[in-house]
Amino acid sequence: MAGMTMIEALRSAMDVMLETDPGVVVFGEDVGYFGGVFRCTAGLQKTYGEPRVFDTPINESAIVGLAVGMAAQGMKPCVEMQFADYVFPAYDQITQEAARLRHRSNQQFSCPMVIRMPTGGGIFGGQTHSQSPEALFTHVAGLKVVQPCNPYDAKGLLIASIEDPDPVIFLEPKRLYNGPFSGDHTAVSQGWKSHELGEVPDGHYAVPLGKARIHREGSAVTVLAYGTMVFVAEAAAKATGIDAEIVDLRSLLPLDLETIEASVRKTGRCVVLHEATKTSGFAGELIAVVQEACFYHLEAPILRVTGWDAPYPHAQEWSYFPGPERVARALETALED
Amino acid sequence: MTLKTSLTFPGPPARPGGTPDFSGLHLAEAETFGVPPLDVAATGCADHANGLIRVLNDAGEAVGPWAEYLGEGQADALLQGLRDMMTSRLLDQRMMNAQRQGKTSFYLQLTGEEAIGCAVQRQLRKSDMNFPTYRQQNLLISAGYPLEPLLGQLYSNAFDPLEGRQLPIMHSARDYGFFSISGNLGTQFVQAVGWAMANALTGGDDIAVGWIGDGATASNDFHTALLSASVYNPPVLLNVVNNQWAISTYTGVAQGRGHSYAARALGYGVPALRVDGNDYLAVTAVTRWATERARAGHGPVLVEWVTYRAAAHSSSDDPSAYRPRDEAAAWPLGDPIERLKAHLIARGDWSEERHAQAEAEILSEIREVQKKVEAAGTQVEPQDMSARGILEGVYAEMPEHLRRQRQEMGV
């Protein structure tokens, strides 16, 4: 057990899997010699050699296309998109090839691979380094979509993803790479190493896909969140004193329906929270799920707090990025009726 | 409107009503091109990539360095090749008729291109993997794939190993080296490179075989595959089937001002050859060379097979709307079956009588299988297929939301 940042925890997961499974390979832009622009793969090439950890041309479609071929052959590629914003050239390979291979071949072929990508804003990345494209992937049957919010889960979920027999989109909230987020962008951020969720076992362990985590227990209102927004919700709950139950979804596809439903049935109120744009965002799916299963338990309309329906702005990102104040208003509104 | 600058919009030499014109296709003599060393570099292949490698001359004789490379004593193998091609064509005819009778929703013929898939497959091992397009179903025939599942897939009935999930002709047969076909053209060219890399990483000497049409060479996947193959040097054979037409789009639209598709590979440092794709012997010889090369660790090679799509693109296409009706007959590289047949007759290994007899035998076999498979349901006389399977195999294990949907489906 050691205190780790999320970056170190992710690296530790790849390290464990490279060591234990000769089928695991790690590749992507700059991930080899340099160790990735966020240094997630630093040192892995030195330890495991070039056939296991290597650099690729700057072509996301090629990275995923090669991974599909390798995975179908029986290997387990864990590839990196340098930023989630760069995944779009690979969208065809992910959604129409990797996601469907098992089904269309009636299980003759499958695609056990992981596509890691730093996601979300809050680091002044502008509109091509801050996007949250999760809804584009949760709409695709055959994919799994995961987003951790702390180092312990990051390592356990990445190990589970690499071991998973199906393709996994692994979204890493880069605002949380080095520490949790109080919701106040002017505050000095506390590092993960002194945080309980930064305590990470050294060896192999898995956090199962499809299982949510209760981040904060409460009885007044359920907040469904993932990634950075888990901490924004926590800040809002603290600021308002509202007894909010915060559910960290961890897996967006498949969703932990039981945990979500149990929480909303208990509290009777629900606020959904994400950074991505509002229209046709993942919040719409969460609201539908809750409405379908918990309608007669609801005491107020389900609310959503999201990014605005505009491209992610560079200079105004703190007006775009949902903060504790917006979440606090939603919590108060949810309790009004 | 007067333009200061100019644009070009490539088109075929002839449209419907016009005279077919293939004067742009330069036919070299079979003796012209030597067999390169297995470790040849791209720079040593320029003539091969820009020329046209042939073995059979116009008199049906096997001549030149590639014929010598093949060697003597090929009668049995060639007769098998002829039979593969005849099966492929007869099956095409039967299935096209079945589509016209409404028994299946869709079909794609490969008439005129039989030599390519049939000859390439006969040079592969069972453990090699093709990443085919929808016009290489004859890879399955030459691999010895049983006709029942082959036809069952076309009828989407109980004989279909894919249980009706894919459009007819989108086969998948892992045990016969046939990867699941994607309708998104080009995507699998780079996947073949990935598979080949995995073969190399896991220590075997199996190879991957990528397939793409001339039209889809315009997709970025063609370039990503070539670049990746160039960077990592895996054991992959990359095939471009240049059959002159991408539905109604003339090959020049994908080709631009490049001289040949093969020559494009040279810019990536990948050796390439351009071959008469209607010559079963030339396809055999070049594939043997390319697979030997890949297995010996010399890396990728790209082959452009020059051929002509004699039939429509698919059962939904009408080529008389965009090309001269008699264009196929004017194709200067002839018909692959007729050419191999003539060669075998000329060398005394075959006769018109035996050919007619073989044709009758193959047809009878196909009809028998067809009858058996059709009994399990056709589009006009369907037998219910359970919808239950729709939600199975989306994931290795069925997640809760799919379980709920299956319950909702009520099956």
XYZ file of N, CA, C and O in Angstrom, chain B residues 97-250:
616
model
N -29.395 -15.938 -59.092
C -30.756 -16.346 -59.458
C -31.646 -16.428 -58.224
O -32.802 -16.002 -58.246
N -31.076 -16.971 -57.154
C -31.856 -17.086 -55.915
C -32.274 -15.701 -55.415
O -33.402 -15.499 -54.939
N -31.372 -14.726 -55.565
C -31.708 -13.364 -55.147
C -32.828 -12.818 -56.035
O -33.779 -12.199 -55.550
N -32.734 -13.068 -57.331
C -33.764 -12.576 -58.254
C -35.115 -13.238 -57.989
O -36.158 -12.669 -58.269
N -35.069 -14.455 -57.447
C -36.312 -15.145 -57.087
C -36.824 -14.690 -55.720
O -37.840 -15.181 -55.241
N -36.100 -13.793 -55.107
C -36.529 -13.277 -53.809
C -36.189 -14.173 -52.638
O -36.638 -13.946 -51.516
N -35.358 -15.201 -52.893
C -35.063 -16.140 -51.809
C -34.062 -15.579 -50.811
O -33.973 -16.036 -49.675
N -33.251 -14.645 -51.268
C -32.308 -13.971 -50.361
C -32.349 -12.485 -50.690
O -32.687 -12.097 -51.808
N -32.018 -11.672 -49.691
C -32.217 -10.232 -49.870
C -31.147 -9.588 -50.733
O -31.380 -8.550 -51.347
N -29.972 -10.196 -50.806
C -28.835 -9.459 -51.374
C -27.769 -10.438 -51.807
O -27.564 -11.472 -51.183
N -27.095 -10.111 -52.883
C -25.949 -10.934 -53.271
C -24.914 -10.082 -54.018
O -25.243 -9.083 -54.650
N -23.673 -10.518 -53.914
C -22.568 -9.852 -54.616
C -21.790 -10.899 -55.399
O -21.297 -11.857 -54.822
N -21.710 -10.716 -56.693
C -20.956 -11.660 -57.519
C -19.485 -11.260 -57.593
O -19.149 -10.090 -57.429
N -18.652 -12.250 -57.912
C -17.242 -11.912 -58.146
C -16.814 -12.337 -59.552
O -15.623 -12.515 -59.816
N -17.790 -12.454 -60.431
C -17.524 -12.915 -61.786
C -16.379 -12.138 -62.453
O -16.398 -10.911 -62.485
N -15.424 -12.891 -62.936
C -14.274 -12.278 -63.609
C -13.073 -12.131 -62.692
O -11.966 -11.878 -63.146
N -13.325 -12.263 -61.376
C -12.231 -12.062 -60.416
C -11.873 -13.360 -59.699
O -11.194 -13.328 -58.664
N -12.329 -14.491 -60.232
C -12.186 -15.767 -59.520
C -10.746 -16.139 -59.221
O -10.446 -16.744 -58.188
N -9.835 -15.806 -60.124
C -8.459 -16.277 -59.973
C -7.810 -15.730 -58.703
O -7.002 -16.415 -58.057
N -8.180 -14.521 -58.324
C -7.452 -13.858 -57.231
C -7.665 -14.581 -55.901
O -6.726 -15.120 -55.316
N -8.907 -14.604 -55.423
C -9.173 -15.261 -54.138
C -8.792 -16.735 -54.159
O -8.184 -17.246 -53.212
N -9.157 -17.423 -55.252
C -8.901 -18.869 -55.308
C -7.403 -19.171 -55.244
O -6.972 -20.051 -54.499
N -6.616 -18.452 -56.021
C -5.178 -18.762 -56.062
C -4.455 -18.287 -54.798
O -3.555 -18.971 -54.304
N -4.844 -17.131 -54.272
C -4.193 -16.649 -53.049
C -4.434 -17.645 -51.913
O -3.505 -18.055 -51.222
N -5.690 -18.069 -51.754
C -6.021 -18.952 -50.626
C -5.225 -20.248 -50.679
O -4.782 -20.768 -49.660
N -5.026 -20.790 -51.893
C -4.311 -22.071 -52.016
C -2.834 -21.946 -51.621
O -2.142 -22.940 -51.475
N -2.334 -20.728 -51.483
C -0.955 -20.536 -51.040
C -0.867 -20.246 -49.537
O 0.218 -20.036 -48.998
N -2.025 -20.207 -48.862
C -2.020 -19.877 -47.428
C -2.126 -21.137 -46.582
O -2.550 -22.183 -47.057
N -1.768 -20.977 -45.328
C -1.965 -22.042 -44.348
C -3.310 -21.841 -43.674
O -3.832 -20.732 -43.641
N -3.777 -22.887 -43.045
C -5.049 -22.815 -42.316
C -4.979 -21.771 -41.198
O -5.975 -21.145 -40.853
N -3.787 -21.608 -40.634
C -3.647 -20.695 -39.500
C -3.360 -19.249 -39.914
O -3.254 -18.373 -39.057
N -3.235 -18.964 -41.206
C -3.123 -17.570 -41.651
C -4.511 -16.937 -41.605
O -5.512 -17.642 -41.559
N -4.558 -15.612 -41.616
C -5.878 -14.968 -41.515
C -6.080 -13.919 -42.598
O -5.302 -12.977 -42.733
N -7.143 -14.121 -43.374
C -7.564 -13.117 -44.354
C -8.449 -12.071 -43.697
O -9.266 -12.392 -42.837
N -8.330 -10.851 -44.139
C -9.260 -9.782 -43.773
C -9.925 -9.340 -45.079
O -9.537 -8.353 -45.689
N -10.936 -10.101 -45.500
C -11.453 -9.923 -46.864
C -12.444 -8.765 -47.000
O -12.958 -8.245 -46.020
N -12.703 -8.419 -48.254
C -13.850 -7.560 -48.547
C -15.007 -8.502 -48.877
O -14.867 -9.718 -48.831
N -16.132 -7.907 -49.244
C -17.315 -8.730 -49.556
C -17.212 -9.401 -50.926
O -18.142 -10.048 -51.349
N -16.114 -9.230 -51.646
C -16.026 -9.884 -52.948
C -14.919 -10.950 -52.961
O -14.292 -11.205 -53.984
N -14.671 -11.534 -51.812
C -13.672 -12.606 -51.746
C -14.251 -13.871 -51.140
O -13.561 -14.606 -50.440
N -15.540 -14.130 -51.377
C -16.124 -15.341 -50.801
C -15.462 -16.598 -51.338
O -15.570 -17.670 -50.750
N -14.747 -16.457 -52.467
C -14.088 -17.661 -52.996
C -12.849 -18.050 -52.182
O -12.331 -19.149 -52.338
N -12.406 -17.180 -51.276
C -11.366 -17.602 -50.323
C -11.902 -18.778 -49.518
O -11.177 -19.724 -49.200
N -13.178 -18.714 -49.188
C -13.798 -19.793 -48.403
C -13.884 -21.072 -49.210
O -13.652 -22.164 -48.694
N -14.220 -20.929 -50.478
C -14.336 -22.124 -51.332
C -12.980 -22.818 -51.417
O -12.875 -24.030 -51.220
N -11.937 -22.042 -51.654
C -10.611 -22.653 -51.777
C -10.056 -23.139 -50.441
O -9.148 -23.951 -50.409
N -10.599 -22.612 -49.363
C -10.156 -23.077 -48.042
C -10.890 -24.346 -47.630
O -10.647 -24.876 -46.543
N -11.814 -24.807 -48.466
C -12.543 -26.033 -48.138
C -13.678 -25.826 -47.160
O -14.130 -26.762 -46.501
N -14.165 -24.617 -47.060
C -15.290 -24.306 -46.161
C -16.527 -25.031 -46.684
O -16.826 -24.953 -47.877
N -17.260 -25.721 -45.813
C -18.442 -26.449 -46.304
C -19.475 -25.502 -46.927
O -19.630 -24.362 -46.496
N -20.185 -26.003 -47.925
C -21.155 -25.157 -48.615
C -22.399 -24.872 -47.768
O -23.060 -23.857 -47.972
N -22.699 -25.751 -46.809
C -23.914 -25.529 -46.007
C -23.867 -24.197 -45.242
O -24.778 -23.389 -45.373
N -22.823 -23.961 -44.432
C -22.792 -22.657 -43.751
C -22.594 -21.497 -44.724
O -23.090 -20.386 -44.486
N -21.876 -21.744 -45.817
C -21.672 -20.674 -46.807
C -23.021 -20.207 -47.352
O -23.323 -19.012 -47.391
N -23.844 -21.162 -47.743
C -25.164 -20.808 -48.266
C -26.100 -20.357 -47.144
O -26.925 -19.463 -47.331
N -25.957 -20.993 -45.999
C -26.811 -20.621 -44.868
C -26.664 -19.154 -44.516
O -27.638 -18.460 -44.213
N -25.439 -18.653 -44.590
C -25.215 -17.226 -44.313
C -25.967 -16.386 -45.337
O -26.543 -15.351 -45.013
N -25.986 -16.827 -46.575
C -26.655 -16.052 -47.623
C -28.177 -16.054 -47.432
O -28.853 -15.106 -47.795
N -28.689 -17.148 -46.860
C -30.134 -17.241 -46.638
C -30.549 -16.784 -45.237
O -31.734 -16.726 -44.927
N -29.583 -16.498 -44.392
C -29.866 -16.087 -43.003
C -30.845 -17.050 -42.326
O -31.808 -16.619 -41.693
N -30.601 -18.315 -42.476
C -31.506 -19.280 -41.838
C -30.740 -20.131 -40.811
O -29.651 -19.737 -40.376
N -31.317 -21.252 -40.449
C -30.715 -22.051 -39.376
C -29.313 -22.564 -39.731
O -28.552 -22.950 -38.841
N -28.970 -22.585 -41.009
C -27.618 -23.005 -41.400
C -26.592 -21.868 -41.268
O -25.409 -22.070 -41.495
N -27.079 -20.677 -40.956
C -26.185 -19.516 -40.890
C -25.411 -19.510 -39.582
O -26.010 -19.353 -38.515
N -24.082 -19.667 -39.639
C -23.320 -19.659 -38.377
C -23.390 -18.306 -37.669
O -23.078 -18.219 -36.486
N -23.784 -17.264 -38.386
C -23.870 -15.936 -37.770
C -25.297 -15.622 -37.313
O -25.581 -14.499 -36.878
N -26.183 -16.590 -37.425
C -27.557 -16.457 -36.923
C -28.258 -15.202 -37.414
O -28.966 -14.519 -36.658
N -28.036 -14.867 -38.668
C -28.795 -13.767 -39.273
C -28.350 -12.378 -38.885
O -29.042 -11.397 -39.138
N -27.187 -12.261 -38.281
C -26.772 -10.938 -37.786
C -26.160 -10.056 -38.868
O -26.081 -8.842 -38.720
N -25.649 -10.672 -39.921
C -24.933 -9.902 -40.943
C -25.651 -9.983 -42.286
O -26.288 -10.980 -42.601
N -25.489 -8.922 -43.062
C -25.973 -8.889 -44.439
C -25.430 -10.114 -45.191
O -24.278 -10.496 -44.976
N -26.263 -10.733 -46.076
C -25.722 -11.837 -46.870
C -24.417 -11.430 -47.561
O -24.306 -10.291 -48.016
N -23.493 -12.360 -47.622
C -22.113 -12.253 -48.157
C -21.108 -11.689 -47.149
O -19.921 -11.672 -47.413
N -21.573 -11.247 -45.973
C -20.642 -10.784 -44.940
C -20.283 -11.981 -44.051
O -20.662 -12.048 -42.880
N -19.572 -12.925 -44.637
C -19.248 -14.161 -43.925
C -18.236 -13.928 -42.794
O -17.596 -12.872 -42.716
N -18.076 -14.944 -41.964
C -17.055 -14.947 -40.922
C -16.760 -16.408 -40.619
O -17.680 -17.171 -40.344
N -15.511 -16.807 -40.734
C -15.177 -18.218 -40.498
C -13.752 -18.299 -39.965
O -12.790 -18.478 -40.708
N -13.635 -18.129 -38.658
C -12.309 -18.060 -38.041
C -11.471 -19.288 -38.357
O -10.277 -19.176 -38.676
N -12.068 -20.463 -38.275
C -11.305 -21.699 -38.468
C -10.839 -21.880 -39.910
O -10.051 -22.779 -40.200
N -11.352 -21.066 -40.813
C -10.940 -21.153 -42.215
C -10.176 -19.898 -42.644
O -10.087 -19.581 -43.823
N -9.643 -19.181 -41.647
C -8.809 -18.015 -41.949
C -9.558 -16.879 -42.606
O -8.998 -16.162 -43.431
N -10.802 -16.699 -42.220
C -11.641 -15.689 -42.852
C -12.217 -14.780 -41.771
O -13.121 -15.173 -41.023
N -11.691 -13.570 -41.674
C -12.108 -12.633 -40.629
C -13.517 -12.119 -40.919
O -13.930 -12.031 -42.075
N -14.225 -11.762 -39.854
C -15.578 -11.208 -39.981
C -15.558 -9.933 -40.825
O -14.817 -8.992 -40.541
N -16.385 -9.913 -41.872
C -16.344 -8.799 -42.831
C -17.075 -7.570 -42.304
O -18.143 -7.660 -41.725
N -16.459 -6.426 -42.542
C -17.092 -5.155 -42.200
C -17.596 -4.503 -43.473
O -16.944 -4.556 -44.510
N -18.744 -3.873 -43.387
C -19.249 -3.124 -44.545
C -18.590 -1.767 -44.685
O -18.763 -1.085 -45.702
N -17.845 -1.356 -43.661
C -17.138 -0.068 -43.733
C -15.837 -0.285 -44.480
O -14.896 -0.840 -43.943
N -15.805 0.169 -45.696
C -14.685 -0.211 -46.550
C -13.358 0.331 -46.067
O -13.243 1.495 -45.716
N -12.376 -0.537 -46.065
C -11.012 -0.107 -45.767
C -10.578 -0.363 -44.345
O -9.400 -0.577 -44.079
N -11.522 -0.343 -43.398
C -11.159 -0.422 -41.977
C -10.301 -1.650 -41.664
O -9.482 -1.613 -40.760
N -10.510 -2.721 -42.426
C -9.841 -3.959 -42.049
C -8.426 -4.084 -42.614
O -7.696 -5.008 -42.253
N -8.054 -3.147 -43.472
C -6.693 -3.180 -44.023
C -5.673 -2.980 -42.899
O -4.666 -3.672 -42.823
N -5.964 -2.051 -42.014
C -5.048 -1.783 -40.899
C -5.200 -2.841 -39.799
O -4.237 -3.175 -39.102
N -6.392 -3.408 -39.667
C -6.561 -4.493 -38.692
C -5.698 -5.703 -39.072
O -5.164 -6.396 -38.203
N -5.579 -5.941 -40.359
C -4.719 -7.045 -40.825
C -3.273 -6.810 -40.379
O -2.575 -7.746 -39.968
N -2.852 -5.549 -40.430
C -1.491 -5.222 -39.987
C -1.358 -5.502 -38.483
O -0.362 -6.077 -38.031
N -2.401 -5.135 -37.717
C -2.396 -5.397 -36.271
C -2.333 -6.895 -35.972
O -1.590 -7.336 -35.099
N -3.116 -7.657 -36.721
C -3.110 -9.128 -36.541
C -1.720 -9.675 -36.850
O -1.187 -10.522 -36.108
N -1.118 -9.177 -37.912
C 0.227 -9.636 -38.283
C 1.245 -9.268 -37.204
O 2.142 -10.059 -36.883
N 1.090 -8.082 -36.628
C 1.993 -7.680 -35.543
C 1.838 -8.634 -34.361
O 2.824 -9.044 -33.739
N 0.584 -8.988 -34.060
C 0.338 -9.915 -32.949
C 0.950 -11.280 -33.262
O 1.519 -11.921 -32.375
N 0.856 -11.724 -34.511
C 1.488 -12.991 -34.894
C 2.981 -12.941 -34.607
O 3.561 -13.878 -34.046
N 3.600 -11.845 -34.999
C 5.041 -11.707 -34.785
C 5.358 -11.662 -33.291
O 6.309 -12.301 -32.825
N 4.542 -10.926 -32.537
C 4.788 -10.776 -31.094
C 4.607 -12.089 -30.342
O 5.233 -12.308 -29.304
N 3.738 -12.950 -30.862
C 3.508 -14.212 -30.164
C 4.388 -15.333 -30.699
O 4.212 -16.501 -30.349
N 5.299 -14.984 -31.579
C 6.366 -15.914 -31.918
C 6.097 -16.898 -33.033
O 6.930 -17.764 -33.297
N 4.968 -16.808 -33.720
C 4.687 -17.748 -34.802
C 5.141 -17.199 -36.147
O 5.685 -16.099 -36.228
N 4.946 -17.994 -37.208
C 5.242 -17.449 -38.527
C 4.005 -17.468 -39.433
O 4.101 -17.556 -40.648
N 2.835 -17.387 -38.791
C 1.610 -17.203 -39.572
C 1.577 -15.778 -40.099
O 2.196 -14.884 -39.521
N 0.844 -15.600 -41.170
C 0.769 -14.254 -41.734
C -0.678 -13.776 -41.786
O -1.616 -14.565 -41.716
N -0.834 -12.482 -41.918
C -2.153 -11.882 -42.122
C -2.227 -11.386 -43.554
O -1.210 -10.998 -44.140
N -3.437 -11.435 -44.099
C -3.637 -11.074 -45.495
C -4.754 -10.033 -45.571
O -5.909 -10.338 -45.289
N -4.388 -8.807 -45.895
C -5.377 -7.732 -45.987
C -5.916 -7.603 -47.400
O -5.209 -7.897 -48.364
N -7.169 -7.183 -47.497
C -7.809 -7.013 -48.807
C -8.500 -5.654 -48.873
O -9.156 -5.229 -47.935
N -8.366 -5.001 -50.016
C -9.057 -3.724 -50.214
C -9.329 -3.592 -51.713
O -8.604 -4.163 -52.530
N -10.384 -2.866 -52.065
C -10.669 -2.627 -53.478
C -10.031 -1.344 -53.950
O -9.547 -0.545 -53.137
N -10.016 -1.139 -55.245
C -9.390 0.096 -55.745
C -10.118 1.324 -55.191
O -9.481 2.321 -54.846
N -11.451 1.257 -55.087
C -12.195 2.417 -54.588
C -11.796 2.783 -53.177
O -11.564 3.957 -52.870
N -11.682 1.778 -52.313
C -11.390 2.042 -50.898
C -9.930 2.402 -50.637
O -9.588 2.790 -49.516
N -9.082 2.333 -51.660
C -7.718 2.847 -51.433
C -7.749 4.341 -51.164
O -6.778 4.915 -50.692
N -8.897 4.974 -51.473
C -9.028 6.408 -51.181
C -9.265 6.654 -49.690
O -9.129 7.781 -49.225
N -9.630 5.604 -48.948
C -9.908 5.810 -47.522
C -8.605 5.937 -46.745
O -7.566 5.430 -47.161
N -8.688 6.605 -45.607
C -7.455 6.819 -44.849
C -6.874 5.495 -44.335
O -5.693 5.379 -44.091
N -7.730 4.487 -44.198
C -7.251 3.195 -43.692
C -6.172 2.589 -44.587
O -5.282 1.891 -44.119
N -6.280 2.818 -45.901
C -5.263 2.313 -46.832
C -3.898 2.891 -46.457
O -2.897 2.180 -46.365
N -3.896 4.179 -46.191
C -2.631 4.849 -45.885
C -2.131 4.501 -44.484
O -0.930 4.314 -44.276
N -3.057 4.396 -43.524
C -2.617 4.029 -42.165
C -2.066 2.609 -42.150
O -1.106 2.323 -41.441
N -2.671 1.734 -42.966
C -2.166 0.356 -43.020
C -0.767 0.333 -43.622
O 0.136 -0.332 -43.090
N -0.579 1.060 -44.701
C 0.742 1.072 -45.339
C 1.794 1.677 -44.427
O 2.908 1.162 -44.309
N 1.421 2.783 -43.779
C 2.388 3.417 -42.880
C 2.726 2.490 -41.718
O 3.897 2.295 -41.384
N 1.703 1.880 -41.126
C 1.947 0.980 -39.987
C 2.780 -0.224 -40.422
O 3.689 -0.656 -39.702
N 2.473 -0.754 -41.592
C 3.237 -1.902 -42.096
C 4.683 -1.496 -42.345
O 5.622 -2.260 -42.092
N 4.854 -0.278 -42.814
C 6.202 0.226 -43.084
C 6.980 0.441 -41.790
O 8.157 0.103 -41.687
N 6.305 0.972 -40.778
C 6.972 1.290 -39.510
C 7.381 0.018 -38.773
O 8.498 -0.112 -38.302
N 6.444 -0.952 -38.677
C 6.688 -2.110 -37.810
C 7.144 -3.374 -38.545
O 7.505 -4.359 -37.908
N 7.063 -3.359 -39.879
C 7.580 -4.473 -40.686
C 6.985 -5.851 -40.343
O 7.723 -6.849 -40.275
N 5.661 -5.939 -40.162
C 5.072 -7.229 -39.781
C 4.851 -8.142 -40.991
O 4.904 -7.678 -42.129
N 4.581 -9.430 -40.725
C 4.353 -10.384 -41.814
C 2.938 -10.261 -42.381
O 2.035 -10.989 -41.979
N 2.756 -9.340 -43.287
C 1.418 -9.116 -43.845
C 1.497 -8.987 -45.367
O 2.430 -8.393 -45.909
N 0.520 -9.591 -46.027
C 0.360 -9.433 -47.474
C -0.840 -8.527 -47.684
O -1.955 -8.857 -47.275
N -0.593 -7.378 -48.281
C -1.661 -6.395 -48.488
C -2.092 -6.436 -49.955
O -1.276 -6.162 -50.848
N -3.342 -6.799 -50.176
C -3.835 -6.943 -51.546
C -4.750 -5.795 -51.947
O -5.660 -5.437 -51.195
N -4.518 -5.250 -53.112
C -5.455 -4.286 -53.700
C -6.077 -4.957 -54.922
O -5.368 -5.310 -55.862
N -7.385 -5.161 -54.877
C -8.062 -5.729 -56.047
C -8.571 -4.566 -56.892
O -9.548 -3.906 -56.548
N -7.864 -4.303 -57.965
C -8.231 -3.195 -58.854
C -9.120 -3.752 -59.954
O -8.642 -4.257 -60.960
N -10.440 -3.653 -59.716
C -11.374 -4.217 -60.708
C -12.052 -3.134 -61.538
O -13.104 -3.356 -62.125
N -11.474 -1.968 -61.540
C -11.852 -0.848 -62.412
C -13.062 -0.041 -61.960
O -13.233 1.099 -62.391
N -13.918 -0.625 -61.105
C -15.149 0.075 -60.744
C -15.439 -0.050 -59.254
O -15.364 -1.137 -58.707
N -15.787 1.083 -58.621
C -16.280 1.101 -57.242
C -17.755 1.513 -57.346
O -18.064 2.694 -57.438
N -18.651 0.543 -57.353
C -20.041 0.716 -57.813
C -19.970 1.452 -59.159
O -19.432 0.883 -60.109
N -20.430 2.703 -59.223
C -20.426 3.379 -60.532
C -19.211 4.284 -60.699
O -19.087 4.972 -61.709
N -18.362 4.306 -59.687
C -17.248 5.254 -59.733
C -16.026 4.620 -60.404
O -15.498 3.601 -59.946
N -15.594 5.254 -61.432
C -14.463 4.802 -62.234
C -13.188 4.786 -61.390
O -12.973 5.667 -60.555
